């Protein structure tokens, strides 16, 4: 195999620095550290083998996440649930979802600025994220952690931008509702209006 | 400007003491309903510049919507904190490098 210096350099400078980001993403897909490490290693090997398909200077992260996700999905049998979720979100108006986020309305008398979110422990947040169906989990992680734009996520997942928004907003709303329940149970925010 | 910078500017800029909601001249020319519909897109920095400015103006002046913005921001921060807290074990980098070297990668 002919390995040009240029290919080596680009891989080292643009691809390799994304190890942490790929691991974060792999963790949320695979769910445990051992599988996430395997998936990360495999992603970089696959990236190295297909480095010719990477355009230097473009979003290396999106490219790596796509590889990572494809590797993961190949092992998963998503089948029926996947299609159900797709049809379920098809008619949603994302702005309606934004408007109807209710946790703020429930909490505002006691904690208008949402200070209680700081008291929710990381383990609970990760548990709630991991309980989301994959279709919602992946857009939330790609947007909120990796800061990809709606357009980049749409391209990566091969779905319309409207579907990205709808899944993202619904995913966040579900997370908030789940974690708000926890916050009430844990006494992080009081149950009674004061 | 990213939404975080915008938010910082918003927070440091002026007290939120507007009376809020609709009225004949809502702040920024945006009603509370419209602000609520676009809140997520605003925080994601996904709106055209002009719309972003009018919304920023609204949030800054509206006593009803401004806390909501802070609430959503606090939620995002908590999520990012939890997700970023998961650092890969230190040996993963070496493990990946070794595997790559076996396939011809030569780091400089």
mmCIF file of N, CA and C in Angstrom, chain A residues 70-151:
data_model
loop_
_atom_site.group_PDB
_atom_site.id
_atom_site.type_symbol
_atom_site.label_atom_id
_atom_site.label_comp_id
_atom_site.label_asym_id
_atom_site.label_seq_id
_atom_site.Cartn_x
_atom_site.Cartn_y
_atom_site.Cartn_z
ATOM 1 N N UNK A 70 -22.019 3.948 11.618
ATOM 2 C CA UNK A 70 -22.247 2.837 10.694
ATOM 3 C C UNK A 70 -21.714 1.528 11.260
ATOM 4 N N UNK A 71 -20.556 1.591 11.875
ATOM 5 C CA UNK A 71 -19.992 0.389 12.499
ATOM 6 C C UNK A 71 -20.915 -0.119 13.601
ATOM 7 N N UNK A 72 -21.402 0.820 14.393
ATOM 8 C CA UNK A 72 -22.284 0.442 15.499
ATOM 9 C C UNK A 72 -23.585 -0.181 14.985
ATOM 10 N N UNK A 73 -24.192 0.479 14.001
ATOM 11 C CA UNK A 73 -25.493 0.019 13.513
ATOM 12 C C UNK A 73 -25.401 -1.347 12.843
ATOM 13 N N UNK A 74 -24.276 -1.591 12.215
ATOM 14 C CA UNK A 74 -24.117 -2.870 11.554
ATOM 15 C C UNK A 74 -24.292 -4.015 12.543
ATOM 16 N N UNK A 75 -23.958 -3.740 13.792
ATOM 17 C CA UNK A 75 -24.056 -4.810 14.802
ATOM 18 C C UNK A 75 -25.412 -4.822 15.507
ATOM 19 N N UNK A 76 -26.156 -3.795 15.289
ATOM 20 C CA UNK A 76 -27.423 -3.710 16.014
ATOM 21 C C UNK A 76 -28.568 -4.088 15.094
ATOM 22 N N UNK A 77 -29.554 -4.683 15.664
ATOM 23 C CA UNK A 77 -30.729 -4.950 14.852
ATOM 24 C C UNK A 77 -31.841 -4.025 15.316
ATOM 25 N N UNK A 78 -31.987 -2.961 14.572
ATOM 26 C CA UNK A 78 -32.947 -1.963 15.036
ATOM 27 C C UNK A 78 -34.361 -2.258 14.565
ATOM 28 N N UNK A 79 -34.449 -2.686 13.311
ATOM 29 C CA UNK A 79 -35.720 -3.152 12.756
ATOM 30 C C UNK A 79 -36.931 -2.286 13.024
ATOM 31 N N UNK A 80 -37.897 -2.894 13.677
ATOM 32 C CA UNK A 80 -39.232 -2.340 13.756
ATOM 33 C C UNK A 80 -39.282 -0.992 14.474
ATOM 34 N N UNK A 81 -38.636 -0.923 15.621
ATOM 35 C CA UNK A 81 -38.736 0.282 16.428
ATOM 36 C C UNK A 81 -38.296 1.502 15.629
ATOM 37 N N UNK A 82 -37.254 1.318 14.834
ATOM 38 C CA UNK A 82 -36.715 2.403 14.027
ATOM 39 C C UNK A 82 -37.805 3.003 13.138
ATOM 40 N N UNK A 83 -38.524 2.128 12.454
ATOM 41 C CA UNK A 83 -39.544 2.613 11.516
ATOM 42 C C UNK A 83 -40.701 3.283 12.251
ATOM 43 N N UNK A 84 -41.060 2.722 13.401
ATOM 44 C CA UNK A 84 -42.151 3.318 14.172
ATOM 45 C C UNK A 84 -41.812 4.745 14.588
ATOM 46 N N UNK A 85 -40.577 4.921 15.051
ATOM 47 C CA UNK A 85 -40.171 6.245 15.506
ATOM 48 C C UNK A 85 -40.158 7.226 14.342
ATOM 49 N N UNK A 86 -39.690 6.734 13.201
ATOM 50 C CA UNK A 86 -39.650 7.608 12.035
ATOM 51 C C UNK A 86 -41.029 8.118 11.671
ATOM 52 N N UNK A 87 -42.011 7.214 11.642
ATOM 53 C CA UNK A 87 -43.338 7.650 11.227
ATOM 54 C C UNK A 87 -43.968 8.549 12.292
ATOM 55 N N UNK A 88 -43.587 8.287 13.522
ATOM 56 C CA UNK A 88 -44.142 9.047 14.634
ATOM 57 C C UNK A 88 -43.721 10.519 14.584
ATOM 58 N N UNK A 89 -42.480 10.770 14.185
ATOM 59 C CA UNK A 89 -42.007 12.146 14.227
ATOM 60 C C UNK A 89 -42.244 12.892 12.919
ATOM 61 N N UNK A 90 -42.703 12.188 11.908
ATOM 62 C CA UNK A 90 -42.773 12.798 10.588
ATOM 63 C C UNK A 90 -43.636 14.061 10.555
ATOM 64 N N UNK A 91 -44.715 14.079 11.336
ATOM 65 C CA UNK A 91 -45.650 15.198 11.225
ATOM 66 C C UNK A 91 -45.452 16.287 12.279
ATOM 67 N N UNK A 92 -44.462 16.110 13.115
ATOM 68 C CA UNK A 92 -44.258 17.091 14.170
ATOM 69 C C UNK A 92 -43.829 18.445 13.645
ATOM 70 N N UNK A 93 -44.347 19.506 14.265
ATOM 71 C CA UNK A 93 -43.826 20.834 13.988
ATOM 72 C C UNK A 93 -42.837 21.160 15.114
ATOM 73 N N UNK A 94 -41.551 21.236 14.777
ATOM 74 C CA UNK A 94 -40.542 21.427 15.824
ATOM 75 C C UNK A 94 -40.812 22.651 16.698
ATOM 76 N N UNK A 95 -41.328 23.726 16.109
ATOM 77 C CA UNK A 95 -41.526 24.946 16.906
ATOM 78 C C UNK A 95 -42.627 24.771 17.941
ATOM 79 N N UNK A 96 -43.567 23.920 17.596
ATOM 80 C CA UNK A 96 -44.619 23.568 18.558
ATOM 81 C C UNK A 96 -43.993 22.869 19.779
ATOM 82 N N UNK A 97 -43.011 22.020 19.499
ATOM 83 C CA UNK A 97 -42.365 21.274 20.593
ATOM 84 C C UNK A 97 -41.600 22.225 21.494
ATOM 85 N N UNK A 98 -40.911 23.180 20.875
ATOM 86 C CA UNK A 98 -40.166 24.169 21.651
ATOM 87 C C UNK A 98 -41.122 24.930 22.563
ATOM 88 N N UNK A 99 -42.253 25.331 21.984
ATOM 89 C CA UNK A 99 -43.199 26.159 22.733
ATOM 90 C C UNK A 99 -43.821 25.403 23.890
ATOM 91 N N UNK A 100 -43.988 24.097 23.700
ATOM 92 C CA UNK A 100 -44.716 23.333 24.713
ATOM 93 C C UNK A 100 -43.837 22.677 25.775
ATOM 94 N N UNK A 101 -42.564 23.031 25.787
ATOM 95 C CA UNK A 101 -41.702 22.479 26.840
ATOM 96 C C UNK A 101 -42.231 22.931 28.192
ATOM 97 N N UNK A 102 -42.578 21.961 29.018
ATOM 98 C CA UNK A 102 -43.371 22.314 30.188
ATOM 99 C C UNK A 102 -42.592 22.364 31.493
ATOM 100 N N UNK A 103 -41.391 21.824 31.522
ATOM 101 C CA UNK A 103 -40.668 21.775 32.790
ATOM 102 C C UNK A 103 -40.441 23.179 33.335
ATOM 103 N N UNK A 104 -40.097 24.093 32.442
ATOM 104 C CA UNK A 104 -39.912 25.475 32.902
ATOM 105 C C UNK A 104 -41.180 26.004 33.563
ATOM 106 N N UNK A 105 -42.318 25.741 32.937
ATOM 107 C CA UNK A 105 -43.595 26.217 33.480
ATOM 108 C C UNK A 105 -43.844 25.631 34.874
ATOM 109 N N UNK A 106 -43.489 24.358 35.039
ATOM 110 C CA UNK A 106 -43.712 23.706 36.333
ATOM 111 C C UNK A 106 -42.769 24.215 37.413
ATOM 112 N N UNK A 107 -41.570 24.590 36.987
ATOM 113 C CA UNK A 107 -40.535 24.913 37.976
ATOM 114 C C UNK A 107 -40.409 26.403 38.259
ATOM 115 N N UNK A 108 -41.007 27.218 37.414
ATOM 116 C CA UNK A 108 -40.624 28.637 37.445
ATOM 117 C C UNK A 108 -40.984 29.367 38.735
ATOM 118 N N UNK A 109 -42.038 28.908 39.425
ATOM 119 C CA UNK A 109 -42.392 29.596 40.662
ATOM 120 C C UNK A 109 -41.362 29.361 41.761
ATOM 121 N N UNK A 110 -40.764 28.185 41.726
ATOM 122 C CA UNK A 110 -39.796 27.834 42.766
ATOM 123 C C UNK A 110 -38.371 28.162 42.374
ATOM 124 N N UNK A 111 -38.067 28.035 41.082
ATOM 125 C CA UNK A 111 -36.681 28.176 40.641
ATOM 126 C C UNK A 111 -36.698 28.692 39.202
ATOM 127 N N UNK A 112 -36.971 29.983 39.032
ATOM 128 C CA UNK A 112 -37.216 30.507 37.688
ATOM 129 C C UNK A 112 -36.042 30.345 36.721
ATOM 130 N N UNK A 113 -34.831 30.343 37.232
ATOM 131 C CA UNK A 113 -33.692 30.279 36.310
ATOM 132 C C UNK A 113 -33.096 28.875 36.193
ATOM 133 N N UNK A 114 -33.777 27.907 36.755
ATOM 134 C CA UNK A 114 -33.334 26.526 36.587
ATOM 135 C C UNK A 114 -32.027 26.197 37.288
ATOM 136 N N UNK A 115 -31.790 26.848 38.434
ATOM 137 C CA UNK A 115 -30.533 26.578 39.169
ATOM 138 C C UNK A 115 -30.461 25.114 39.605
ATOM 139 N N UNK A 116 -31.621 24.479 39.765
ATOM 140 C CA UNK A 116 -31.612 23.084 40.241
ATOM 141 C C UNK A 116 -30.907 22.146 39.261
ATOM 142 N N UNK A 117 -30.838 22.528 37.982
ATOM 143 C CA UNK A 117 -30.165 21.644 37.015
ATOM 144 C C UNK A 117 -28.715 21.387 37.414
ATOM 145 N N UNK A 118 -28.124 22.372 38.062
ATOM 146 C CA UNK A 118 -26.721 22.210 38.474
ATOM 147 C C UNK A 118 -26.578 21.137 39.538
ATOM 148 N N UNK A 119 -27.675 20.858 40.251
ATOM 149 C CA UNK A 119 -27.624 19.883 41.356
ATOM 150 C C UNK A 119 -27.946 18.461 40.903
ATOM 151 N N UNK A 120 -28.374 18.335 39.662
ATOM 152 C CA UNK A 120 -28.685 16.992 39.164
ATOM 153 C C UNK A 120 -27.362 16.296 38.848
ATOM 154 N N UNK A 121 -27.145 15.117 39.435
ATOM 155 C CA UNK A 121 -25.830 14.478 39.304
ATOM 156 C C UNK A 121 -25.618 13.911 37.896
ATOM 157 N N UNK A 122 -24.353 13.879 37.501
ATOM 158 C CA UNK A 122 -23.989 13.421 36.153
ATOM 159 C C UNK A 122 -24.544 12.030 35.834
ATOM 160 N N UNK A 123 -24.481 11.123 36.804
ATOM 161 C CA UNK A 123 -24.929 9.743 36.551
ATOM 162 C C UNK A 123 -26.395 9.714 36.124
ATOM 163 N N UNK A 124 -27.200 10.568 36.769
ATOM 164 C CA UNK A 124 -28.627 10.596 36.420
ATOM 165 C C UNK A 124 -28.829 11.156 35.020
ATOM 166 N N UNK A 125 -28.070 12.180 34.678
ATOM 167 C CA UNK A 125 -28.193 12.782 33.346
ATOM 168 C C UNK A 125 -27.802 11.758 32.282
ATOM 169 N N UNK A 126 -26.713 11.047 32.505
ATOM 170 C CA UNK A 126 -26.261 10.052 31.537
ATOM 171 C C UNK A 126 -27.262 8.895 31.441
ATOM 172 N N UNK A 127 -27.812 8.515 32.589
ATOM 173 C CA UNK A 127 -28.837 7.453 32.572
ATOM 174 C C UNK A 127 -30.022 7.881 31.713
ATOM 175 N N UNK A 128 -30.459 9.125 31.907
ATOM 176 C CA UNK A 128 -31.618 9.611 31.153
ATOM 177 C C UNK A 128 -31.300 9.664 29.653
ATOM 178 N N UNK A 129 -30.114 10.121 29.309
ATOM 179 C CA UNK A 129 -29.736 10.175 27.893
ATOM 180 C C UNK A 129 -29.716 8.762 27.311
ATOM 181 N N UNK A 130 -29.141 7.832 28.054
ATOM 182 C CA UNK A 130 -29.011 6.466 27.539
ATOM 183 C C UNK A 130 -30.356 5.749 27.423
ATOM 184 N N UNK A 131 -31.350 6.232 28.138
ATOM 185 C CA UNK A 131 -32.668 5.607 28.025
ATOM 186 C C UNK A 131 -33.465 6.132 26.835
ATOM 187 N N UNK A 132 -32.988 7.189 26.219
ATOM 188 C CA UNK A 132 -33.663 7.678 25.004
ATOM 189 C C UNK A 132 -33.452 6.665 23.879
ATOM 190 N N UNK A 133 -34.446 6.494 23.013
ATOM 191 C CA UNK A 133 -34.204 5.666 21.827
ATOM 192 C C UNK A 133 -33.042 6.261 21.012
ATOM 193 N N UNK A 134 -32.304 5.395 20.355
ATOM 194 C CA UNK A 134 -31.104 5.823 19.629
ATOM 195 C C UNK A 134 -31.333 7.038 18.729
ATOM 196 N N UNK A 135 -32.459 7.056 18.030
ATOM 197 C CA UNK A 135 -32.722 8.137 17.073
ATOM 198 C C UNK A 135 -32.718 9.510 17.748
ATOM 199 N N UNK A 136 -33.145 9.542 19.000
ATOM 200 C CA UNK A 136 -33.182 10.804 19.728
ATOM 201 C C UNK A 136 -31.832 11.060 20.411
ATOM 202 N N UNK A 137 -31.292 9.988 20.958
ATOM 203 C CA UNK A 137 -30.034 10.092 21.690
ATOM 204 C C UNK A 137 -28.932 10.665 20.803
ATOM 205 N N UNK A 138 -28.830 10.143 19.592
ATOM 206 C CA UNK A 138 -27.708 10.560 18.752
ATOM 207 C C UNK A 138 -27.807 12.029 18.342
ATOM 208 N N UNK A 139 -29.014 12.537 18.053
ATOM 209 C CA UNK A 139 -29.089 13.960 17.669
ATOM 210 C C UNK A 139 -28.808 14.869 18.866
ATOM 211 N N UNK A 140 -29.253 14.462 20.044
ATOM 212 C CA UNK A 140 -28.986 15.272 21.238
ATOM 213 C C UNK A 140 -27.473 15.354 21.491
ATOM 214 N N UNK A 141 -26.795 14.220 21.400
ATOM 215 C CA UNK A 141 -25.351 14.208 21.659
ATOM 216 C C UNK A 141 -24.601 14.993 20.578
ATOM 217 N N UNK A 142 -24.994 14.790 19.333
ATOM 218 C CA UNK A 142 -24.280 15.474 18.239
ATOM 219 C C UNK A 142 -24.476 16.984 18.325
ATOM 220 N N UNK A 143 -25.662 17.412 18.732
ATOM 221 C CA UNK A 143 -25.912 18.851 18.797
ATOM 222 C C UNK A 143 -25.363 19.453 20.081
ATOM 223 N N UNK A 144 -25.722 18.897 21.208
ATOM 224 C CA UNK A 144 -25.401 19.561 22.467
ATOM 225 C C UNK A 144 -23.966 19.338 22.922
ATOM 226 N N UNK A 145 -23.419 18.183 22.631
ATOM 227 C CA UNK A 145 -22.043 17.954 23.057
ATOM 228 C C UNK A 145 -21.057 18.324 21.960
ATOM 229 N N UNK A 146 -21.338 17.895 20.759
ATOM 230 C CA UNK A 146 -20.359 18.080 19.687
ATOM 231 C C UNK A 146 -20.596 19.353 18.884
ATOM 232 N N UNK A 147 -21.729 20.013 19.163
ATOM 233 C CA UNK A 147 -21.962 21.307 18.553
ATOM 234 C C UNK A 147 -22.080 21.256 17.033
ATOM 235 N N UNK A 148 -22.532 20.148 16.494
ATOM 236 C CA UNK A 148 -22.785 20.083 15.056
ATOM 237 C C UNK A 148 -24.053 20.875 14.736
ATOM 238 N N UNK A 149 -24.098 21.493 13.557
ATOM 239 C CA UNK A 149 -25.294 22.241 13.158
ATOM 240 C C UNK A 149 -26.389 21.269 12.708
ATOM 241 N N UNK A 150 -27.631 21.777 12.645
ATOM 242 C CA UNK A 150 -28.745 20.933 12.175
ATOM 243 C C UNK A 150 -28.400 20.342 10.807
ATOM 244 N N UNK A 151 -27.833 21.200 9.951
ATOM 245 C CA UNK A 151 -27.486 20.811 8.589
ATOM 246 C C UNK A 151 -26.455 19.665 8.582
#
